[in-house]
């Protein structure tokens, strides 16, 4: 029986839900965030697999996992994981293979619609007896006919493309690895340069991973290219966007608004200026967190472990 150490910072109900999808030949030991470094080191010393979510293994923990054959992340992001060390140790590291792509893409569209329909202001007015005080017939918009520019056409970007086309939007995208012509045609999307993406899109939606090449890829220069009527959505990683430049773009009227699920520092500081703008909708890095995703995350991770046990390569290697 192969041993799996599940390093996590999750409530017990979710931990138990994830473990419930494990096949019988995997022995799962859950190690929570309340554990000490020594406990984690001891736990992984004979582990065949590490399963991680909201509790990143330290370098010492990774070096202690001498039998480990795979580090499987249940999240899509891996910017806090020491991929180089894992690679140097001869271990594959995989993310969740798009298991949360539906949830994140739903949330991205939610932020778009919330901004276009002034949802938060309208709700507050209704509750506080001001009825339609925020709505003047000039400041709400439809998705139909708008150009949605997707930065990063991976699993989540593709799901966003499908969803916004249901509202009648036109989709263009930029990705360092452009899709082939057949895939572009099947998704009804158009590849463009990154400059054109920011110049011509009504909505920019960020869905790229965070690495040395994408750090602050949305910066002062990109905001200068955007239409004053355009909005920015970020459900990827906070540092994909230069937050200082975003604050300046919002306060200076360079763009019409933003929907932000991720921040450069999390939890976000209470005095962050972004929280004070009426044309910014903020959420607490919740886009990928739904009850429905846990089954998909778990099944993907355990299936990857089975591939390794069968002598095959796992799917969605990130290192």
mmCIF file of C-alpha atoms in Angstrom:
data_model
loop_
_atom_site.group_PDB
_atom_site.id
_atom_site.type_symbol
_atom_site.label_atom_id
_atom_site.label_comp_id
_atom_site.label_asym_id
_atom_site.label_seq_id
_atom_site.Cartn_x
_atom_site.Cartn_y
_atom_site.Cartn_z
ATOM 1 C CA UNK A 1 0.000 0.000 0.000
ATOM 2 C CA UNK A 2 1.395 3.395 -1.027
ATOM 3 C CA UNK A 3 1.561 6.108 1.629
ATOM 4 C CA UNK A 4 0.222 9.599 0.902
ATOM 5 C CA UNK A 5 0.877 12.504 3.278
ATOM 6 C CA UNK A 6 -1.763 15.185 2.823
ATOM 7 C CA UNK A 7 -0.299 18.525 3.954
ATOM 8 C CA UNK A 8 -3.223 20.889 4.270
ATOM 9 C CA UNK A 9 -4.717 23.950 5.892
ATOM 10 C CA UNK A 10 -8.337 22.874 5.489
ATOM 11 C CA UNK A 11 -11.296 22.220 7.812
ATOM 12 C CA UNK A 12 -11.725 18.565 8.759
ATOM 13 C CA UNK A 13 -14.971 18.208 6.779
ATOM 14 C CA UNK A 14 -13.198 19.102 3.543
ATOM 15 C CA UNK A 15 -10.177 16.933 4.417
ATOM 16 C CA UNK A 16 -12.494 13.966 4.954
ATOM 17 C CA UNK A 17 -14.338 14.699 1.713
ATOM 18 C CA UNK A 18 -11.082 14.672 -0.256
ATOM 19 C CA UNK A 19 -9.822 11.491 1.415
ATOM 20 C CA UNK A 20 -13.133 9.757 0.672
ATOM 21 C CA UNK A 21 -12.215 9.663 -3.037
ATOM 22 C CA UNK A 22 -8.907 7.882 -2.454
ATOM 23 C CA UNK A 23 -8.646 4.321 -3.822
ATOM 24 C CA UNK A 24 -8.157 1.554 -1.272
ATOM 25 C CA UNK A 25 -4.500 0.981 -2.193
ATOM 26 C CA UNK A 26 -3.553 4.491 -1.033
ATOM 27 C CA UNK A 27 -3.004 5.043 2.693
ATOM 28 C CA UNK A 28 -3.719 8.735 3.417
ATOM 29 C CA UNK A 29 -2.326 10.531 6.445
ATOM 30 C CA UNK A 30 -3.583 14.095 6.886
ATOM 31 C CA UNK A 31 -1.196 16.614 8.448
ATOM 32 C CA UNK A 32 -2.802 19.956 9.270
ATOM 33 C CA UNK A 33 -1.384 23.441 9.619
ATOM 34 C CA UNK A 34 -1.339 23.089 13.411
ATOM 35 C CA UNK A 35 1.449 20.500 13.099
ATOM 36 C CA UNK A 36 5.074 21.351 13.857
ATOM 37 C CA UNK A 37 7.920 21.277 11.359
ATOM 38 C CA UNK A 38 9.362 18.210 13.085
ATOM 39 C CA UNK A 39 6.015 16.394 12.825
ATOM 40 C CA UNK A 40 5.865 17.150 9.109
ATOM 41 C CA UNK A 41 9.435 16.001 8.543
ATOM 42 C CA UNK A 42 8.759 12.734 10.379
ATOM 43 C CA UNK A 43 5.474 12.188 8.544
ATOM 44 C CA UNK A 44 6.963 12.492 5.050
ATOM 45 C CA UNK A 45 10.098 10.412 5.716
ATOM 46 C CA UNK A 46 8.490 7.263 4.284
ATOM 47 C CA UNK A 47 5.836 8.849 2.070
ATOM 48 C CA UNK A 48 5.431 7.744 -1.532
ATOM 49 C CA UNK A 49 3.404 10.842 -2.392
ATOM 50 C CA UNK A 50 2.843 14.337 -1.033
ATOM 51 C CA UNK A 51 -0.588 15.891 -1.522
ATOM 52 C CA UNK A 52 -0.629 19.627 -0.762
ATOM 53 C CA UNK A 53 -3.190 22.375 -0.336
ATOM 54 C CA UNK A 54 -2.756 25.589 1.674
ATOM 55 C CA UNK A 55 0.252 24.132 3.479
ATOM 56 C CA UNK A 56 3.376 24.325 1.361
ATOM 57 C CA UNK A 57 6.157 21.908 2.291
ATOM 58 C CA UNK A 58 9.317 23.640 3.467
ATOM 59 C CA UNK A 59 12.669 22.817 1.897
ATOM 60 C CA UNK A 60 13.554 20.647 4.881
ATOM 61 C CA UNK A 61 10.291 18.731 4.547
ATOM 62 C CA UNK A 62 10.920 18.160 0.842
ATOM 63 C CA UNK A 63 14.461 16.943 1.460
ATOM 64 C CA UNK A 64 13.171 14.567 4.133
ATOM 65 C CA UNK A 65 10.708 12.937 1.714
ATOM 66 C CA UNK A 66 13.356 10.571 0.366
ATOM 67 C CA UNK A 67 10.873 8.012 -1.001
ATOM 68 C CA UNK A 68 8.565 10.591 -2.580
ATOM 69 C CA UNK A 69 7.667 9.972 -6.215
ATOM 70 C CA UNK A 70 5.269 12.873 -6.792
ATOM 71 C CA UNK A 71 4.296 16.172 -5.188
ATOM 72 C CA UNK A 72 0.659 16.663 -6.145
ATOM 73 C CA UNK A 73 -0.870 20.098 -5.612
ATOM 74 C CA UNK A 74 -4.642 20.412 -5.315
ATOM 75 C CA UNK A 75 -4.455 24.079 -6.332
ATOM 76 C CA UNK A 76 -3.803 25.483 -9.797
ATOM 77 C CA UNK A 77 -1.156 27.937 -8.565
ATOM 78 C CA UNK A 78 2.372 26.890 -7.708
ATOM 79 C CA UNK A 79 4.180 30.193 -7.190
ATOM 80 C CA UNK A 80 4.765 29.432 -3.493
ATOM 81 C CA UNK A 81 6.182 25.977 -4.166
ATOM 82 C CA UNK A 82 9.944 25.435 -4.530
ATOM 83 C CA UNK A 83 9.760 23.841 -7.967
ATOM 84 C CA UNK A 84 13.515 23.994 -8.505
ATOM 85 C CA UNK A 85 14.266 22.028 -5.353
ATOM 86 C CA UNK A 86 11.599 19.450 -6.203
ATOM 87 C CA UNK A 87 13.094 19.093 -9.677
ATOM 88 C CA UNK A 88 16.622 18.825 -8.262
ATOM 89 C CA UNK A 89 15.381 16.044 -5.990
ATOM 90 C CA UNK A 90 14.205 14.162 -9.079
ATOM 91 C CA UNK A 91 10.525 14.452 -8.216
ATOM 92 C CA UNK A 92 7.685 15.567 -10.473
ATOM 93 C CA UNK A 93 5.348 18.277 -9.204
ATOM 94 C CA UNK A 94 1.858 18.610 -10.690
ATOM 95 C CA UNK A 95 -0.935 21.117 -10.191
ATOM 96 C CA UNK A 96 -4.636 20.305 -10.255
ATOM 97 C CA UNK A 97 -4.942 20.000 -14.026
ATOM 98 C CA UNK A 98 -7.726 22.545 -14.320
ATOM 99 C CA UNK A 99 -9.993 20.932 -11.724
ATOM 100 C CA UNK A 100 -11.074 24.382 -10.518
ATOM 101 C CA UNK A 101 -11.382 25.931 -13.995
ATOM 102 C CA UNK A 102 -15.189 25.982 -13.951
ATOM 103 C CA UNK A 103 -15.299 27.658 -10.554
ATOM 104 C CA UNK A 104 -12.717 30.336 -11.422
ATOM 105 C CA UNK A 105 -14.246 31.089 -14.815
ATOM 106 C CA UNK A 106 -17.697 31.429 -13.226
ATOM 107 C CA UNK A 107 -16.235 33.926 -10.785
ATOM 108 C CA UNK A 108 -14.477 35.923 -13.495
ATOM 109 C CA UNK A 109 -17.775 36.362 -15.342
ATOM 110 C CA UNK A 110 -19.499 37.225 -12.053
ATOM 111 C CA UNK A 111 -17.041 40.079 -11.538
ATOM 112 C CA UNK A 112 -17.593 41.319 -15.095
ATOM 113 C CA UNK A 113 -21.359 41.366 -14.664
ATOM 114 C CA UNK A 114 -21.148 42.906 -11.195
ATOM 115 C CA UNK A 115 -19.191 45.838 -12.601
ATOM 116 C CA UNK A 116 -21.286 46.241 -15.734
ATOM 117 C CA UNK A 117 -24.571 46.185 -13.784
ATOM 118 C CA UNK A 118 -23.270 48.110 -10.736
ATOM 119 C CA UNK A 119 -24.558 45.230 -8.632
ATOM 120 C CA UNK A 120 -23.068 46.210 -5.267
ATOM 121 C CA UNK A 121 -24.207 49.850 -5.445
ATOM 122 C CA UNK A 122 -27.679 48.876 -6.671
ATOM 123 C CA UNK A 123 -28.065 46.290 -3.913
ATOM 124 C CA UNK A 124 -26.948 48.763 -1.243
ATOM 125 C CA UNK A 125 -29.330 51.429 -2.553
ATOM 126 C CA UNK A 126 -32.258 49.018 -2.570
ATOM 127 C CA UNK A 127 -31.556 47.821 0.969
ATOM 128 C CA UNK A 128 -31.126 51.370 2.279
ATOM 129 C CA UNK A 129 -34.265 52.849 0.730
ATOM 130 C CA UNK A 130 -32.576 54.718 -2.110
ATOM 131 C CA UNK A 131 -34.127 52.461 -4.764
ATOM 132 C CA UNK A 132 -32.293 53.130 -8.064
ATOM 133 C CA UNK A 133 -30.132 56.056 -6.928
ATOM 134 C CA UNK A 134 -26.969 54.566 -8.447
ATOM 135 C CA UNK A 135 -28.546 53.715 -11.806
ATOM 136 C CA UNK A 136 -29.032 56.580 -14.265
ATOM 137 C CA UNK A 137 -29.484 54.725 -17.554
ATOM 138 C CA UNK A 138 -25.994 55.702 -18.672
ATOM 139 C CA UNK A 139 -23.748 53.745 -16.334
ATOM 140 C CA UNK A 140 -24.807 50.098 -16.779
ATOM 141 C CA UNK A 141 -23.863 47.916 -19.730
ATOM 142 C CA UNK A 142 -24.412 44.614 -21.511
ATOM 143 C CA UNK A 143 -21.831 41.943 -22.316
ATOM 144 C CA UNK A 144 -23.198 41.485 -25.828
ATOM 145 C CA UNK A 145 -20.932 42.946 -28.472
ATOM 146 C CA UNK A 146 -18.113 43.663 -26.027
ATOM 147 C CA UNK A 147 -14.589 42.439 -26.771
ATOM 148 C CA UNK A 148 -13.232 40.273 -23.970
ATOM 149 C CA UNK A 149 -9.444 39.992 -23.974
ATOM 150 C CA UNK A 150 -8.117 36.952 -22.150
ATOM 151 C CA UNK A 151 -4.544 37.073 -20.850
ATOM 152 C CA UNK A 152 -3.512 33.416 -20.662
ATOM 153 C CA UNK A 153 -5.506 30.848 -22.636
ATOM 154 C CA UNK A 154 -5.065 27.800 -20.432
ATOM 155 C CA UNK A 155 -7.767 25.656 -18.826
ATOM 156 C CA UNK A 156 -9.436 28.603 -17.112
ATOM 157 C CA UNK A 157 -9.041 31.007 -20.015
ATOM 158 C CA UNK A 158 -10.781 28.541 -22.321
ATOM 159 C CA UNK A 159 -13.705 28.180 -19.917
ATOM 160 C CA UNK A 160 -14.028 31.974 -19.667
ATOM 161 C CA UNK A 161 -14.074 32.191 -23.467
ATOM 162 C CA UNK A 162 -16.965 29.725 -23.644
ATOM 163 C CA UNK A 163 -18.949 31.507 -20.960
ATOM 164 C CA UNK A 164 -18.672 35.078 -22.243
ATOM 165 C CA UNK A 165 -19.613 33.992 -25.759
ATOM 166 C CA UNK A 166 -22.877 32.828 -24.231
ATOM 167 C CA UNK A 167 -23.520 36.512 -23.489
ATOM 168 C CA UNK A 168 -22.697 37.514 -27.053
ATOM 169 C CA UNK A 169 -19.171 38.759 -26.405
ATOM 170 C CA UNK A 170 -16.290 38.527 -28.878
ATOM 171 C CA UNK A 171 -13.126 36.852 -27.553
ATOM 172 C CA UNK A 172 -9.497 37.572 -28.303
ATOM 173 C CA UNK A 173 -6.490 36.437 -26.319
ATOM 174 C CA UNK A 174 -2.767 36.614 -25.770
ATOM 175 C CA UNK A 175 -0.697 33.690 -24.584
ATOM 176 C CA UNK A 176 3.029 33.078 -24.886
ATOM 177 C CA UNK A 177 2.016 29.691 -26.338
ATOM 178 C CA UNK A 178 -0.683 30.477 -28.891
ATOM 179 C CA UNK A 179 -3.243 27.787 -29.707
ATOM 180 C CA UNK A 180 -3.175 26.046 -33.080
ATOM 181 C CA UNK A 181 -5.497 27.240 -35.835
ATOM 182 C CA UNK A 182 -7.927 24.357 -35.396
ATOM 183 C CA UNK A 183 -8.321 25.029 -31.657
ATOM 184 C CA UNK A 184 -8.741 28.763 -32.258
ATOM 185 C CA UNK A 185 -11.506 27.988 -34.723
ATOM 186 C CA UNK A 186 -13.268 25.479 -32.449
ATOM 187 C CA UNK A 187 -13.201 27.936 -29.534
ATOM 188 C CA UNK A 188 -14.102 30.869 -31.812
ATOM 189 C CA UNK A 189 -11.238 32.947 -30.417
ATOM 190 C CA UNK A 190 -8.647 35.179 -32.074
ATOM 191 C CA UNK A 191 -4.969 35.411 -31.011
ATOM 192 C CA UNK A 192 -3.518 38.927 -30.881
ATOM 193 C CA UNK A 193 -0.377 40.645 -29.634
ATOM 194 C CA UNK A 194 -0.336 41.677 -26.002
ATOM 195 C CA UNK A 195 -0.345 45.354 -27.019
ATOM 196 C CA UNK A 196 -3.407 44.862 -29.220
ATOM 197 C CA UNK A 197 -5.126 42.929 -26.438
ATOM 198 C CA UNK A 198 -4.913 45.899 -24.077
ATOM 199 C CA UNK A 199 -5.628 48.515 -26.740
ATOM 200 C CA UNK A 200 -8.774 46.977 -28.206
ATOM 201 C CA UNK A 201 -10.482 44.968 -25.444
ATOM 202 C CA UNK A 202 -13.455 46.229 -23.443
ATOM 203 C CA UNK A 203 -12.698 43.704 -20.713
ATOM 204 C CA UNK A 204 -9.267 42.295 -19.827
ATOM 205 C CA UNK A 205 -9.465 39.060 -17.830
ATOM 206 C CA UNK A 206 -6.211 37.700 -16.338
ATOM 207 C CA UNK A 207 -5.718 33.934 -16.311
ATOM 208 C CA UNK A 208 -1.972 33.444 -16.498
ATOM 209 C CA UNK A 209 0.222 31.713 -13.951
ATOM 210 C CA UNK A 210 2.638 33.803 -11.884
ATOM 211 C CA UNK A 211 6.313 33.439 -12.742
ATOM 212 C CA UNK A 212 9.314 35.652 -13.456
ATOM 213 C CA UNK A 213 7.932 36.471 -16.895
ATOM 214 C CA UNK A 214 4.402 37.357 -15.769
ATOM 215 C CA UNK A 215 5.247 39.297 -12.591
ATOM 216 C CA UNK A 216 3.609 42.738 -13.075
ATOM 217 C CA UNK A 217 2.865 41.922 -16.719
ATOM 218 C CA UNK A 218 -0.158 44.193 -16.261
ATOM 219 C CA UNK A 219 1.595 47.439 -15.433
ATOM 220 C CA UNK A 220 1.538 51.194 -15.986
ATOM 221 C CA UNK A 221 2.352 50.817 -19.671
ATOM 222 C CA UNK A 222 -0.510 48.357 -20.199
ATOM 223 C CA UNK A 223 -3.016 50.587 -18.403
ATOM 224 C CA UNK A 224 -1.949 53.473 -20.650
ATOM 225 C CA UNK A 225 -3.019 51.379 -23.658
ATOM 226 C CA UNK A 226 -6.492 50.549 -22.317
ATOM 227 C CA UNK A 227 -9.720 52.325 -23.205
ATOM 228 C CA UNK A 228 -11.123 54.592 -20.501
ATOM 229 C CA UNK A 229 -14.328 52.538 -20.732
ATOM 230 C CA UNK A 230 -12.569 49.208 -20.187
ATOM 231 C CA UNK A 231 -12.425 47.089 -17.038
ATOM 232 C CA UNK A 232 -9.816 44.717 -15.626
ATOM 233 C CA UNK A 233 -10.577 41.347 -14.026
ATOM 234 C CA UNK A 234 -7.942 39.414 -12.068
ATOM 235 C CA UNK A 235 -8.660 35.945 -10.715
ATOM 236 C CA UNK A 236 -5.150 34.579 -11.339
ATOM 237 C CA UNK A 237 -2.468 35.801 -8.914
ATOM 238 C CA UNK A 238 -2.164 39.214 -7.306
ATOM 239 C CA UNK A 239 1.313 40.009 -8.570
ATOM 240 C CA UNK A 240 0.343 39.457 -12.189
ATOM 241 C CA UNK A 241 -0.965 43.029 -11.804
ATOM 242 C CA UNK A 242 1.147 45.916 -10.540
ATOM 243 C CA UNK A 243 -1.215 47.003 -7.775
ATOM 244 C CA UNK A 244 0.255 50.483 -7.444
ATOM 245 C CA UNK A 245 -0.261 51.041 -11.175
ATOM 246 C CA UNK A 246 -3.823 49.719 -10.913
ATOM 247 C CA UNK A 247 -4.617 52.135 -8.081
ATOM 248 C CA UNK A 248 -3.259 54.998 -10.176
ATOM 249 C CA UNK A 249 -5.259 53.861 -13.220
ATOM 250 C CA UNK A 250 -8.492 53.699 -11.212
ATOM 251 C CA UNK A 251 -7.998 56.996 -9.385
ATOM 252 C CA UNK A 252 -6.901 58.747 -12.611
ATOM 253 C CA UNK A 253 -9.832 57.455 -14.630
ATOM 254 C CA UNK A 254 -7.615 55.587 -17.099
ATOM 255 C CA UNK A 255 -9.950 52.592 -16.838
ATOM 256 C CA UNK A 256 -13.579 52.296 -15.782
ATOM 257 C CA UNK A 257 -13.177 49.735 -13.008
ATOM 258 C CA UNK A 258 -11.760 46.431 -11.810
ATOM 259 C CA UNK A 259 -12.866 43.114 -10.374
ATOM 260 C CA UNK A 260 -10.174 41.716 -8.081
ATOM 261 C CA UNK A 261 -10.149 38.308 -6.393
ATOM 262 C CA UNK A 262 -6.394 38.238 -5.729
ATOM 263 C CA UNK A 263 -4.057 40.784 -4.167
ATOM 264 C CA UNK A 264 -0.304 41.230 -3.946
ATOM 265 C CA UNK A 265 -0.498 40.838 -0.160
ATOM 266 C CA UNK A 266 -3.074 38.442 1.258
ATOM 267 C CA UNK A 267 -5.119 38.781 3.340
ATOM 268 C CA UNK A 268 -5.492 42.248 1.844
ATOM 269 C CA UNK A 269 -4.650 45.184 4.109
ATOM 270 C CA UNK A 270 -7.732 47.020 5.351
ATOM 271 C CA UNK A 271 -6.253 50.337 4.205
ATOM 272 C CA UNK A 272 -5.566 49.152 0.650
ATOM 273 C CA UNK A 273 -6.934 51.952 -1.594
ATOM 274 C CA UNK A 274 -8.558 49.417 -3.904
ATOM 275 C CA UNK A 275 -11.086 48.641 -1.187
ATOM 276 C CA UNK A 276 -12.264 52.243 -1.158
ATOM 277 C CA UNK A 277 -13.204 52.637 -4.829
ATOM 278 C CA UNK A 278 -16.888 52.343 -5.752
ATOM 279 C CA UNK A 279 -15.920 50.978 -9.179
ATOM 280 C CA UNK A 280 -13.838 48.100 -7.799
ATOM 281 C CA UNK A 281 -15.418 44.794 -6.759
ATOM 282 C CA UNK A 282 -13.165 42.868 -4.364
ATOM 283 C CA UNK A 283 -13.420 39.262 -3.183
ATOM 284 C CA UNK A 284 -11.122 37.233 -0.849
ATOM 285 C CA UNK A 285 -9.274 34.866 -3.236
ATOM 286 C CA UNK A 286 -12.371 32.697 -3.368
ATOM 287 C CA UNK A 287 -12.818 32.137 -7.116
ATOM 288 C CA UNK A 288 -11.637 28.537 -7.138
ATOM 289 C CA UNK A 289 -13.200 27.510 -3.837
ATOM 290 C CA UNK A 290 -16.491 25.671 -4.244
ATOM 291 C CA UNK A 291 -17.753 22.444 -2.733
ATOM 292 C CA UNK A 292 -18.058 21.009 -6.241
ATOM 293 C CA UNK A 293 -14.314 21.308 -6.936
ATOM 294 C CA UNK A 294 -13.076 19.048 -4.148
ATOM 295 C CA UNK A 295 -14.154 15.854 -5.897
ATOM 296 C CA UNK A 296 -12.477 16.881 -9.161
ATOM 297 C CA UNK A 297 -9.296 17.987 -7.386
ATOM 298 C CA UNK A 298 -9.129 14.762 -5.384
ATOM 299 C CA UNK A 299 -9.875 12.399 -8.247
ATOM 300 C CA UNK A 300 -7.314 14.099 -10.495
ATOM 301 C CA UNK A 301 -4.625 13.922 -7.808
ATOM 302 C CA UNK A 302 -5.243 10.265 -6.948
ATOM 303 C CA UNK A 303 -5.397 9.310 -10.634
ATOM 304 C CA UNK A 304 -1.995 10.965 -11.095
ATOM 305 C CA UNK A 305 -0.605 8.878 -8.249
ATOM 306 C CA UNK A 306 -1.951 5.741 -9.919
ATOM 307 C CA UNK A 307 -0.198 6.724 -13.153
ATOM 308 C CA UNK A 308 3.092 6.949 -11.259
ATOM 309 C CA UNK A 309 2.474 3.589 -9.589
ATOM 310 C CA UNK A 310 1.930 2.128 -13.065
ATOM 311 C CA UNK A 311 5.269 3.532 -14.218
ATOM 312 C CA UNK A 312 3.651 6.225 -16.355
ATOM 313 C CA UNK A 313 4.161 9.987 -16.367
ATOM 314 C CA UNK A 314 1.662 12.035 -14.359
ATOM 315 C CA UNK A 315 -0.437 14.748 -16.005
ATOM 316 C CA UNK A 316 0.018 18.505 -15.581
ATOM 317 C CA UNK A 317 3.676 18.576 -14.502
ATOM 318 C CA UNK A 318 4.686 22.143 -13.589
ATOM 319 C CA UNK A 319 8.393 21.700 -12.739
#
